[in-house]
Coordinates of C-alpha atoms and ligand atoms in Angstrom, one line a residue:
X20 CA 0.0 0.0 0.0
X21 CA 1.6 3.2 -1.1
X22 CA -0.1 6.3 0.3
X23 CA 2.1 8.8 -1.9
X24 CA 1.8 11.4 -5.0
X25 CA 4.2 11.0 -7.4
X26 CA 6.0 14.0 -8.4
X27 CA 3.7 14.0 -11.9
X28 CA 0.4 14.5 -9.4
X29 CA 2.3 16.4 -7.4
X30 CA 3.6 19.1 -10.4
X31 CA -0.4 18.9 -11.6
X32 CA -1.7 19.6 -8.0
X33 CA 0.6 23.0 -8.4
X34 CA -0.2 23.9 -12.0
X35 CA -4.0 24.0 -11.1
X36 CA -3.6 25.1 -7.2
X37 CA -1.8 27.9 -9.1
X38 CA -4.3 28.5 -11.4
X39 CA -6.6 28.6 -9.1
X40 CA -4.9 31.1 -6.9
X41 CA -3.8 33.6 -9.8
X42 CA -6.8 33.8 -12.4
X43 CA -10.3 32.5 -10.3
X44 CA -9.7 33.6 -6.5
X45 CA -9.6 37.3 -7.8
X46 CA -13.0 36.8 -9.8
X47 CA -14.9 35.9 -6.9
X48 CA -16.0 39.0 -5.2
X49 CA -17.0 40.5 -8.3
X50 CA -19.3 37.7 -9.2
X51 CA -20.2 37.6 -5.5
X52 CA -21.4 40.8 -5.8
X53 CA -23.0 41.3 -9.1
X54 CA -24.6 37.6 -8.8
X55 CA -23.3 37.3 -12.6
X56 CA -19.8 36.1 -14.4
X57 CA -19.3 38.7 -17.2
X58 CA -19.2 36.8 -20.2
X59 CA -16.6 38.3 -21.7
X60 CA -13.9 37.7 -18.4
X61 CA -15.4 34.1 -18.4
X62 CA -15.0 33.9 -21.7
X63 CA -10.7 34.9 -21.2
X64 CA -10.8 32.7 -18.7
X65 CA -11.9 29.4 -20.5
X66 CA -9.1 30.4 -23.0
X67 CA -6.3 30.4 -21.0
X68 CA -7.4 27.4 -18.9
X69 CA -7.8 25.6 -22.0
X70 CA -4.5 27.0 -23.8
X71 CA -3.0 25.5 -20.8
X72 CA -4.7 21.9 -21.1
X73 CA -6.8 22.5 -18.0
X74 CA -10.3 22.3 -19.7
X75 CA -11.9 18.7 -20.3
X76 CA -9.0 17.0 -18.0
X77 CA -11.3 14.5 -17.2
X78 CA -12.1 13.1 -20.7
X79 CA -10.0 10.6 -23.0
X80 CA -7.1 12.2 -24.7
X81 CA -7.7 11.2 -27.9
X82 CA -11.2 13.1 -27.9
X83 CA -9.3 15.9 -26.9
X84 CA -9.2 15.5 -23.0
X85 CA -6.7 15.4 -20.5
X86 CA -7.1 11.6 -20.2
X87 CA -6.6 11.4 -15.9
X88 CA -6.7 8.5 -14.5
X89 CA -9.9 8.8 -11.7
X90 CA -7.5 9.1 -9.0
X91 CA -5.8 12.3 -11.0
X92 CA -9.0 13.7 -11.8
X93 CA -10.1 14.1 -8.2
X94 CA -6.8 15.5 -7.4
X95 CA -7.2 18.3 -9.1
X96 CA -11.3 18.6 -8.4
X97 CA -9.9 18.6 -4.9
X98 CA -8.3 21.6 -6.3
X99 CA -11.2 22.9 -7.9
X100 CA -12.9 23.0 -4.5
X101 CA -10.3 25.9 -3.3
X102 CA -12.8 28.1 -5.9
X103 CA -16.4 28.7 -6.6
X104 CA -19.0 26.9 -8.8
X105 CA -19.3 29.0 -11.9
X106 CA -15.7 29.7 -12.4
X107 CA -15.0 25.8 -12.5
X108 CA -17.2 25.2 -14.9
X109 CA -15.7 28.3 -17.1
X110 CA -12.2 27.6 -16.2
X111 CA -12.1 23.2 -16.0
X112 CA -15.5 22.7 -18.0
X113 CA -18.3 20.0 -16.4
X114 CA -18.1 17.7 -19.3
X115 CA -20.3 15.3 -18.3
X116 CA -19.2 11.6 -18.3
X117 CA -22.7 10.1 -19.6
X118 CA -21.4 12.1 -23.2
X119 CA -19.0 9.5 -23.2
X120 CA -21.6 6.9 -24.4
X121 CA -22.0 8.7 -27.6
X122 CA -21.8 6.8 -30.7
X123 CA -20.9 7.6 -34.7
X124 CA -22.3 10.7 -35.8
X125 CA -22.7 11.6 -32.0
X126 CA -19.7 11.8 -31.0
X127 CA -18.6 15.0 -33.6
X128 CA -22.1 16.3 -32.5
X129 CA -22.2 16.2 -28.9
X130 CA -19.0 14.4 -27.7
X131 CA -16.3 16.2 -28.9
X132 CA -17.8 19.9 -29.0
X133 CA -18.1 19.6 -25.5
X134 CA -14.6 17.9 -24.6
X135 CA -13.4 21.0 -26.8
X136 CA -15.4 23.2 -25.0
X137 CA -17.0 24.5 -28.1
X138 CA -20.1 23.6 -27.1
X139 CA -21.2 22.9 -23.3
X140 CA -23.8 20.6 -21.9
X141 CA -26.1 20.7 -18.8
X142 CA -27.5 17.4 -16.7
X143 CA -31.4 18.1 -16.9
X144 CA -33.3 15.3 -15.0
X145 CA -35.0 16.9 -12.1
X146 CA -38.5 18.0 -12.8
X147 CA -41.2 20.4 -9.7
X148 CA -42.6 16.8 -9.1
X149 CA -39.5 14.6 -9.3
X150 CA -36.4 15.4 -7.4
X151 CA -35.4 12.3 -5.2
X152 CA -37.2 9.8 -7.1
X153 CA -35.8 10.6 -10.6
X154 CA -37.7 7.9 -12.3
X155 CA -40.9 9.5 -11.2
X156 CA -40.5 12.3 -14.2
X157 CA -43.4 13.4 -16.3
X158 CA -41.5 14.7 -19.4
X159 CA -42.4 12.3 -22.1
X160 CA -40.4 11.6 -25.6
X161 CA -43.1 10.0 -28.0
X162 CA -41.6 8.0 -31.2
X163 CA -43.1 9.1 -34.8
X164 CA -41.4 9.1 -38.2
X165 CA -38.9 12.1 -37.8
X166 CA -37.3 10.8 -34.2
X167 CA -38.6 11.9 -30.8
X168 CA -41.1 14.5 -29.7
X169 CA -40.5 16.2 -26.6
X170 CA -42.8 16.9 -23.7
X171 CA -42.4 18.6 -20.2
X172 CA -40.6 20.5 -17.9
X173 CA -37.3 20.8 -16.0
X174 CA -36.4 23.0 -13.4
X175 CA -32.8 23.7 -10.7
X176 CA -30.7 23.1 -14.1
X177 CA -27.3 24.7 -13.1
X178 CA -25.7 26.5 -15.5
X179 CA -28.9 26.3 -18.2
X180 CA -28.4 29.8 -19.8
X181 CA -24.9 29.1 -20.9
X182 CA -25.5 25.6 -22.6
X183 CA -25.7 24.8 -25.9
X184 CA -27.3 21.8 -25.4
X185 CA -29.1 19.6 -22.6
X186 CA -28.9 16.1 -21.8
X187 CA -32.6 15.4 -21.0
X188 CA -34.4 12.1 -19.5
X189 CA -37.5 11.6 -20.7
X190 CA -39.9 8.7 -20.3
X191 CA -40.4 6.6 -23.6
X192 CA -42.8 3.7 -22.1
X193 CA -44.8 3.2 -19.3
X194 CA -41.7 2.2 -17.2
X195 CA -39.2 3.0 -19.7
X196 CA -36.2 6.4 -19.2
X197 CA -34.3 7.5 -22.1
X198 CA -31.9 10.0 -22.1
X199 CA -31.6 12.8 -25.1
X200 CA -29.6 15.7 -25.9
X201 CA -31.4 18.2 -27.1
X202 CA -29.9 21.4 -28.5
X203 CA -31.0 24.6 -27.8
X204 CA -33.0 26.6 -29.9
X205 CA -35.2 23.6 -31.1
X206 CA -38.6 24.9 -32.1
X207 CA -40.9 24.8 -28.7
X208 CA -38.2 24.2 -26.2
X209 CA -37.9 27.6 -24.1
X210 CA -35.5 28.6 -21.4
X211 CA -37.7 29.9 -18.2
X212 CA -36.6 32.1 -14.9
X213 CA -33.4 31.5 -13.5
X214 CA -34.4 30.4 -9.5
X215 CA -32.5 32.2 -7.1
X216 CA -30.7 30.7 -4.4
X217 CA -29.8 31.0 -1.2
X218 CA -25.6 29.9 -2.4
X219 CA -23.6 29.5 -5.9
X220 CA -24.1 32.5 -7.0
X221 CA -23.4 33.2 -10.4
X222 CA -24.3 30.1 -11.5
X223 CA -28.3 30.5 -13.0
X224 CA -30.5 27.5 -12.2
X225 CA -33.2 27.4 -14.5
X226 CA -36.4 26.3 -15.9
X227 CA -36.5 24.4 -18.9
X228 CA -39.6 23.4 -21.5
X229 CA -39.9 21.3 -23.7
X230 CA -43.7 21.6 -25.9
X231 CA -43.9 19.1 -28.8
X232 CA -40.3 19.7 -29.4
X233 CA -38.9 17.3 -32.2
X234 CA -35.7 15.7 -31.9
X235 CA -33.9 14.0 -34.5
X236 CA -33.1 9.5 -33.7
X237 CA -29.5 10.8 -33.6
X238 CA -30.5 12.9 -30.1
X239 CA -31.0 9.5 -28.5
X240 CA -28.0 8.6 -26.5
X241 CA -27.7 4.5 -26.1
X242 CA -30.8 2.7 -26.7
X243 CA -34.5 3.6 -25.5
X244 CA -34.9 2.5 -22.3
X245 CA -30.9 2.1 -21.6
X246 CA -29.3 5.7 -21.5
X247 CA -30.9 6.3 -18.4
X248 CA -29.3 3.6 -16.6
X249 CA -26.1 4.5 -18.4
X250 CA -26.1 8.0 -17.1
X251 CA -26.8 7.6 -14.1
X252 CA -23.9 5.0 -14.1
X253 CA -21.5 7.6 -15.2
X254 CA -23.2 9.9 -13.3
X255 CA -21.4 8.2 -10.1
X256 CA -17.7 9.5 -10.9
X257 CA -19.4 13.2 -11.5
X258 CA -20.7 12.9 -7.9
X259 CA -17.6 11.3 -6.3
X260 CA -15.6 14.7 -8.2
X261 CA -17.6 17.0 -8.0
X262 CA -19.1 16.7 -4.4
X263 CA -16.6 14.4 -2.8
X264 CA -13.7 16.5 -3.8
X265 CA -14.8 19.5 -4.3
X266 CA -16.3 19.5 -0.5
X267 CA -12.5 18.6 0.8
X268 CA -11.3 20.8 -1.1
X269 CA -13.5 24.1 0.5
X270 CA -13.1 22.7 3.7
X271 CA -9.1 22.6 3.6
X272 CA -9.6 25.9 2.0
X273 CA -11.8 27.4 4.5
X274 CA -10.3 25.2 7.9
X275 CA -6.8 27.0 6.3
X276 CA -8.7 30.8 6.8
X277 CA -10.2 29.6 10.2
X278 CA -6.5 28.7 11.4
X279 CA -5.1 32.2 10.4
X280 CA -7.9 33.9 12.6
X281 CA -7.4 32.2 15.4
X282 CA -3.6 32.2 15.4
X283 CA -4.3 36.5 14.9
X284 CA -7.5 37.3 16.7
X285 CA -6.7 38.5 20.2
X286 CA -9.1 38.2 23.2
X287 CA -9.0 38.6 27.1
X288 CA -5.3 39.7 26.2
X289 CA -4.5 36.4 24.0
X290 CA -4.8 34.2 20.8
X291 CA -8.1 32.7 20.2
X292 CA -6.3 29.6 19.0
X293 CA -5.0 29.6 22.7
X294 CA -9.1 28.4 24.2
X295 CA -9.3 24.9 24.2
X296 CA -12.6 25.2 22.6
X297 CA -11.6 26.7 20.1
X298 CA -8.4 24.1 19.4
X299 CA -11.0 21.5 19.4
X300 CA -13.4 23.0 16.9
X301 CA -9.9 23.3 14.6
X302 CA -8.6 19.2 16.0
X303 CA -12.2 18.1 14.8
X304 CA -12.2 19.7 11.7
X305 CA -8.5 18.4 10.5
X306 CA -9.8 15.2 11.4
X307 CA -12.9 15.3 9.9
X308 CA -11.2 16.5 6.6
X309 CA -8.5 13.8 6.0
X310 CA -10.9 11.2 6.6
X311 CA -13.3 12.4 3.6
X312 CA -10.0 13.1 2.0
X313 CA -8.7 9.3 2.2
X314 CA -12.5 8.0 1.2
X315 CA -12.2 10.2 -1.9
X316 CA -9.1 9.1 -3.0
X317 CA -9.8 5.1 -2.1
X318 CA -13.2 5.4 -4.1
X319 CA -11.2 7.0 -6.9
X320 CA -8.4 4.1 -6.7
X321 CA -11.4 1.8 -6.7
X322 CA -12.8 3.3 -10.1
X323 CA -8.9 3.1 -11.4
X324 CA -8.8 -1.0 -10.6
X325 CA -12.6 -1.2 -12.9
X326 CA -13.9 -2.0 -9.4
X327 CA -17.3 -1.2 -8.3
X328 CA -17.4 1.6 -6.1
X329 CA -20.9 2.7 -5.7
X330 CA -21.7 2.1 -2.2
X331 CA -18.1 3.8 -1.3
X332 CA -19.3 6.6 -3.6
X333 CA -22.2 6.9 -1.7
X334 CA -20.2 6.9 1.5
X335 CA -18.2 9.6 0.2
X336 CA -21.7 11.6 -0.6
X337 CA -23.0 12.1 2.7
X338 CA -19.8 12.1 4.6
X339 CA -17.8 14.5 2.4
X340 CA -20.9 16.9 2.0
X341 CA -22.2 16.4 5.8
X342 CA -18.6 16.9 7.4
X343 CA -18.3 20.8 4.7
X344 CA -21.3 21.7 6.4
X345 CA -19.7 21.5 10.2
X346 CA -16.3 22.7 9.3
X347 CA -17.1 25.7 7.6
X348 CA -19.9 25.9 10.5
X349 CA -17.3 26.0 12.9
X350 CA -15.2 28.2 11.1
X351 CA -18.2 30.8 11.1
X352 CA -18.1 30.3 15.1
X353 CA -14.3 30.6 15.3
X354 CA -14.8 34.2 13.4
X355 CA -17.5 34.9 15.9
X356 CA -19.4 38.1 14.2
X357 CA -17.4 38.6 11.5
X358 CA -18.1 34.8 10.3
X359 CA -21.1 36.4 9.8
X360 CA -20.6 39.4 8.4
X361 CA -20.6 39.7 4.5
X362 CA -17.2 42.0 4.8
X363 CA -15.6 38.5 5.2
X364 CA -15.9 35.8 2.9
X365 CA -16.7 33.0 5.8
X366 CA -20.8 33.6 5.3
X367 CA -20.6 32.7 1.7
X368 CA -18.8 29.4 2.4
X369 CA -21.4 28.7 4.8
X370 CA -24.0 29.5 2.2
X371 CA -22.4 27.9 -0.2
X372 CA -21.9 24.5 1.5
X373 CA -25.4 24.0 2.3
X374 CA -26.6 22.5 -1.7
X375 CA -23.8 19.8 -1.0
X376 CA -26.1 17.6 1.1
X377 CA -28.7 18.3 -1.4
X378 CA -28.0 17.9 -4.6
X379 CA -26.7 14.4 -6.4
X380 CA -28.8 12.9 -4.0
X381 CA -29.7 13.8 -0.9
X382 CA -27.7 12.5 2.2
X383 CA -31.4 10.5 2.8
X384 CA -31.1 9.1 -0.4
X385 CA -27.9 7.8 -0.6
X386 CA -28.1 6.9 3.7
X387 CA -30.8 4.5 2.2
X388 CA -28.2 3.0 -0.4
X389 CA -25.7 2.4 2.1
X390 CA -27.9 0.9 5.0
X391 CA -30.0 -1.5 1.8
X392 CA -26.3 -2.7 0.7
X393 CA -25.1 -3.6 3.8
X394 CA -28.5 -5.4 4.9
X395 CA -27.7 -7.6 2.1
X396 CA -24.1 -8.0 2.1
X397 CA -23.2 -7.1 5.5
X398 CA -19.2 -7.0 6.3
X399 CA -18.1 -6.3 3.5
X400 CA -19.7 -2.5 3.2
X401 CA -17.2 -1.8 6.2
X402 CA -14.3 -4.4 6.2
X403 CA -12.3 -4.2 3.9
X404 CA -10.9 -7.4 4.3
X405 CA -13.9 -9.5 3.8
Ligands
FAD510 C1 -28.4 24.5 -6.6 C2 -29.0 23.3 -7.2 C3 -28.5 22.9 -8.4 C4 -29.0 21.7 -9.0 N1 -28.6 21.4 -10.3 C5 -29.3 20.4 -10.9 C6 -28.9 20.1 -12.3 O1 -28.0 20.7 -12.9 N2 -29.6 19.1 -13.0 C7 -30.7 18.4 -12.3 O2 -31.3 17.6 -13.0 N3 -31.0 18.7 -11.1 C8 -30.3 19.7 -10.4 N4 -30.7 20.0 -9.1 C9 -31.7 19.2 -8.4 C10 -31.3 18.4 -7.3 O3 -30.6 17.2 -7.7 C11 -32.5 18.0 -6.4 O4 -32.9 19.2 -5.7 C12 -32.2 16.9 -5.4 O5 -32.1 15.6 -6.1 C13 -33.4 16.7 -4.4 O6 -34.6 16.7 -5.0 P1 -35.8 17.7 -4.5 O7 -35.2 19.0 -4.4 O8 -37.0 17.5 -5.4 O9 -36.1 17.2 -3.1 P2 -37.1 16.0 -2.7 O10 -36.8 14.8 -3.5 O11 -38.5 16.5 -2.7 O12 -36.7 15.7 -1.2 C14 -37.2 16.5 -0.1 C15 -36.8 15.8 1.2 O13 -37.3 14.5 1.3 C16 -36.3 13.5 1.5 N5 -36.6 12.3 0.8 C17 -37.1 12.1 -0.4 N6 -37.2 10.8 -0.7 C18 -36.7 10.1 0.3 C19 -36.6 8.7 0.7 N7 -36.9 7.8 -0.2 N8 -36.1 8.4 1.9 C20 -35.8 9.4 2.8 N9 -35.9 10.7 2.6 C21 -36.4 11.1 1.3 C22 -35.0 14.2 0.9 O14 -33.8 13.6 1.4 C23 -35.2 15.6 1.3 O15 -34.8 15.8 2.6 C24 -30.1 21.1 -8.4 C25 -30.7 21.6 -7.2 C26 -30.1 22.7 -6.6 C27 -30.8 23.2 -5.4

């Protein structure tokens, strides 16, 4: 067992940590404040991520990718964590893994478009009526001679404004899910309000509809009644990157501002980082963060060997998003009023943290995977060795 980088992960972790540090960190408090990413400074910033071979790192090389290994990949989401939402996606790109079941014509279409960063593509399952249970949708795709015909509505779809196209699910039988892409601008389908939220801002999260909207056969990704299944396959390594992580990644970030305060803030005559209760709010935090750190990167090792890693995946859900949510709590408590003062950038954190027990499946959701899998199989959901 060999716990150590070598020095090519190590010189990647410092290209993007760099990156990070030098082109997105000083975008944030103007997006913070305007609630928008000005298209034209997102726009610069893509460029130069992708003239450095940052954009896409997680897709095959020959398509145009950086062709990481799973492990690699979440090295540098861990990365990607140390910045916020909407300048990832500008900077790195979300290109989704369920493109990656494209096929002939598709892939020049769709696939590649997107690993280029040409084109982008947003994840559009959830519906008002069908959040948790993501089979329950309503949006229908009905067969005739042309293709598919499109019927419904979407809604939360991060980033929706700024794609080009959409991969939708739609039923196609009784108990049947496809999966689509649909490009936008298709006769009928319309782009609704962007919901505000409480966190992420900058990123729009939006309505979609879809009214008898006509898609070609070629908008069909695997077979009918199969790309669901398939995308919500591929869908695991998105969540173990891009919750898993991302959420050690802004808790090392904000534990490391936490630290700073209470090694300068003076009270009663002495550091804060001097009270016991605060040392233990810092000890629990550390702790809490290398041990979602490890299950990150042993999922990710996991996915490297082909081996099935859902339930750790799952693991990694609720304990990488749940343990965010108390360190940056404790970090607001550290900062005493000025964690929750907007001058500071602690409150946003906080606000920010919240969607990561939410969304990709709730922490419920994915507690009930865990606790179903180990009814069944028992041991070996928490012994390795079995
Ligand atoms: C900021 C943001 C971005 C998002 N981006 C996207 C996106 O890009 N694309 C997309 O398709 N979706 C997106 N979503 C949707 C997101 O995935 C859903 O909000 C999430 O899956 C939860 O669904 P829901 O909101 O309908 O909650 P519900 O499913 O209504 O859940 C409400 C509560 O009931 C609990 N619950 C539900 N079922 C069970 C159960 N079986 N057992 C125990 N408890 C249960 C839940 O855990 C939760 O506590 C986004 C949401 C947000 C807020």
């Amino acid at each position: 067992m060999d716990f150590a980088l070598n020095d090519e992960q190590k010189m990647l972790i410092d290209t993007v940590r760099r990156f990070i540090a030098e082109e997105c960190q000083p975008l944030e408090d103007e997006i913070e404040q305007t609630g928008v990413f000005d298209t034209s400074k997102a726009q610069a910033l893509h460029d130069k991520a992708k003239s450095l071979g940052l954009y896409g790192m997680n897709m095959p090389e020959e398509l145009g990718g950086g062709g990481l290994s799973n492990l690699d990949r979440i090295l540098c989401e861990e990365q990607f964590g140390h910045t916020s939402d909407i300048i990832i996606r500008r900077a790195f790109g979300n290109v989704y893994e369920p493109l990656l079941h494209c096929k002939g014509a598709q892939i020049e279409r769709w696939l590649k478009p997107a690993v280029e960063g040409t084109r982008t593509c947003a994840i559009t399952i959830t519906e008002p009526g069908a959040g948790s249970d993501a089979a329950g949708i309503k949006t229908t795709a009905v067969k005739n001679d042309k293709g598919w015909v499109l019927n419904g509505g979407k809604h939360f779809i991060s980033d929706g404004d700024w794609s080009d196209f959409f991969l939708v699910s739609a039923k196609t039988g009784e108990k049947e899910i496809s999966m689509f892409m649909v490009d936008k601008g298709l006769a009928g389908f319309t782009v609704g309000k962007d919901q505000k939220m409480m966190g992420l801002r900058g990123t729009p999260h939006l309505e979609l509809f879809f009214d008898n909207v006509q898609v070609e056969d070629a908008a069909l990704l695997g077979e009918a009644g199969q790309g669901f299944k398939l995308a919500m396959g591929a869908l695991n390594v998105v969540r173990l990157a891009q919750v898993g992580a991302r959420a050690v990644g802004k808790a090392s970030h904000v534990c490391e501002i936490m630290v700073g305060w209470a090694n300068e803030r003076k009270q009663f005559n002495t550091k804060i980082g001097d009270f016991q209760m605060v040392q233990q709010m810092i000890a629990d935090s550390v702790i809490e963060i290398n041990a979602a750190r490890w299950m990150v990167y042993h999922a990710a090792w996991m996915l490297d060997q082909g081996l099935d890693a859902r339930e750790q995946i799952a693991m990694v859900k609720v304990h990488a998003a749940e343990m965010l949510g108390r360190v940056v709590d404790r970090a607001v408590q550290v900062f005493g009023g000025m964690g929750f003062c907007k001058e500071l950038t602690i409150e946003r954190y906080y606000r920010d943290a919240r969607i990561y027990r939410i969304f990709d499946g709730t922490s419920e959701i994915h507690r009930g995977v865990i606790a179903k899998s180990t009814l069944k199989k028992g041991a070996a959901l928490f012994d390795v060795n079995r």
